[in-house]
mmCIF file of C-alpha atoms in Angstrom:
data_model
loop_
_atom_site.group_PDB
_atom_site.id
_atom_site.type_symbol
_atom_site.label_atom_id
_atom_site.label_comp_id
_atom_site.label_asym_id
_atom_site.label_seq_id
_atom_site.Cartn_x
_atom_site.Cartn_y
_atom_site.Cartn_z
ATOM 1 C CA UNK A 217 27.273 2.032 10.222
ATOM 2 C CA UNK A 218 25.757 0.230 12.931
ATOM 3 C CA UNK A 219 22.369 -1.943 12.798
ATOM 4 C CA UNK A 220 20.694 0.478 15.022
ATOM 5 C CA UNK A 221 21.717 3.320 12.810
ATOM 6 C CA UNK A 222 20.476 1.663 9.694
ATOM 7 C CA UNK A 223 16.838 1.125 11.199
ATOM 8 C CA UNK A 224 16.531 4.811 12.531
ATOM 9 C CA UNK A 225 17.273 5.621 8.578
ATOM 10 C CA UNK A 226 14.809 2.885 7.726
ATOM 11 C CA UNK A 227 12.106 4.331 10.319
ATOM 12 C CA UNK A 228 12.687 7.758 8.934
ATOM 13 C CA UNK A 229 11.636 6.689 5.295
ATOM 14 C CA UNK A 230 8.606 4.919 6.565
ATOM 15 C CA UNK A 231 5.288 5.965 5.034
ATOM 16 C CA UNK A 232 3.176 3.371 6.253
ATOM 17 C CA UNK A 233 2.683 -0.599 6.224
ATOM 18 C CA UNK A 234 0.079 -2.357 4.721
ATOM 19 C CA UNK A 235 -1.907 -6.214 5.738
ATOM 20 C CA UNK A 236 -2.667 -8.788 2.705
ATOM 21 C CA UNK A 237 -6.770 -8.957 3.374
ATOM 22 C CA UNK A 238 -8.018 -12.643 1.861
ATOM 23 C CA UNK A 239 -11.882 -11.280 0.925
ATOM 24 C CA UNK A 240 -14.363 -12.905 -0.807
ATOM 25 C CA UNK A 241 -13.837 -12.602 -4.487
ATOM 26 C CA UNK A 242 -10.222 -11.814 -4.126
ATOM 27 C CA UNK A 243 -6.882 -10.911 -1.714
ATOM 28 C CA UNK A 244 -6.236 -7.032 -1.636
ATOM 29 C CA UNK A 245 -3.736 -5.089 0.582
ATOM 30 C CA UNK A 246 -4.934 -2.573 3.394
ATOM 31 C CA UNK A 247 -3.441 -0.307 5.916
ATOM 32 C CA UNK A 248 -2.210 3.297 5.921
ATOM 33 C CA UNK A 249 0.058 5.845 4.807
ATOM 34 C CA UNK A 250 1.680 9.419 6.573
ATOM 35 C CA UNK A 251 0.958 12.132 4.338
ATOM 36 C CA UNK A 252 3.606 15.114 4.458
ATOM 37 C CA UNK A 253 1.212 17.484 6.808
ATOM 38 C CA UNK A 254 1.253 14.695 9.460
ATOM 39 C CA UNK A 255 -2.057 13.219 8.764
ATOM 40 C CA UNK A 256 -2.417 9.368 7.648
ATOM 41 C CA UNK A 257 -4.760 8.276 4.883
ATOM 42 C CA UNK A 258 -5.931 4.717 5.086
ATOM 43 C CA UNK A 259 -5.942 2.854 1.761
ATOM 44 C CA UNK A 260 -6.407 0.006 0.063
ATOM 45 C CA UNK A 261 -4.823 -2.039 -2.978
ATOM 46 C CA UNK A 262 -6.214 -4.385 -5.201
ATOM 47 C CA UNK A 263 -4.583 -5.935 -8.380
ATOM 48 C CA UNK A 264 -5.233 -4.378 -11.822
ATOM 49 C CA UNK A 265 -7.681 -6.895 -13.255
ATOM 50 C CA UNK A 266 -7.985 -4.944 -16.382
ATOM 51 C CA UNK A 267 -4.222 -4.874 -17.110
ATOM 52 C CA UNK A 268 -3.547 -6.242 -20.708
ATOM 53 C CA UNK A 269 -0.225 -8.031 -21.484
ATOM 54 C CA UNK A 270 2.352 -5.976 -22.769
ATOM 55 C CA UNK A 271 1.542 -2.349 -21.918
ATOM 56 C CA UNK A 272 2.628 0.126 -19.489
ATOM 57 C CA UNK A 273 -0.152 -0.286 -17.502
ATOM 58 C CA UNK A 274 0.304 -0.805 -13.261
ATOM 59 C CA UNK A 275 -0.172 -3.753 -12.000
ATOM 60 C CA UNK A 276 -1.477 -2.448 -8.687
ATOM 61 C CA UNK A 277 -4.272 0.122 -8.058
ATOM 62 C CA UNK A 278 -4.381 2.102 -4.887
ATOM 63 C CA UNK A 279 -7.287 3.660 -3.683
ATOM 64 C CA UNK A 280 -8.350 5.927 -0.302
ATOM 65 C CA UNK A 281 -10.880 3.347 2.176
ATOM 66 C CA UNK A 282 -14.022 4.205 2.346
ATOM 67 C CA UNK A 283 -15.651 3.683 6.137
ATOM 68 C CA UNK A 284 -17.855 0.866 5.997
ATOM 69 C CA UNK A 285 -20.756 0.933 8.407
#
């Protein structure tokens, strides 16, 4: 398989790319995602702060952006 084949498979899987953000009380991840009907959703991530040790809790929450004015 060549390289160029393996990043058309690559680009075919894509469902967005997200930025690390450094804000003021902490670092979060932002960007956007391709939904399946073609339309993109721009998100957000932030780290579970209310994760406790040892469960099956994420450790990442995502959540839609909201426009900021």
């Amino acid at each position: 398989m060549s390289e160029n084949t393996k990043n058309d498979e690559w680009k075919k899987r894509e469902l967005g790319a997200l930025w690390r953000v450094e804000g003021k009380n902490q670092s979060f991840y932002s960007g956007e995602i391709s939904l399946t009907d073609g339309t993109t959703k721009k998100i957000v991530i932030f780290k579970n702060k209310f994760k406790e040790e040892g469960t099956k809790q994420p450790d990442l929450r995502i959540y839609e952006s909201m426009d900021v004015t």
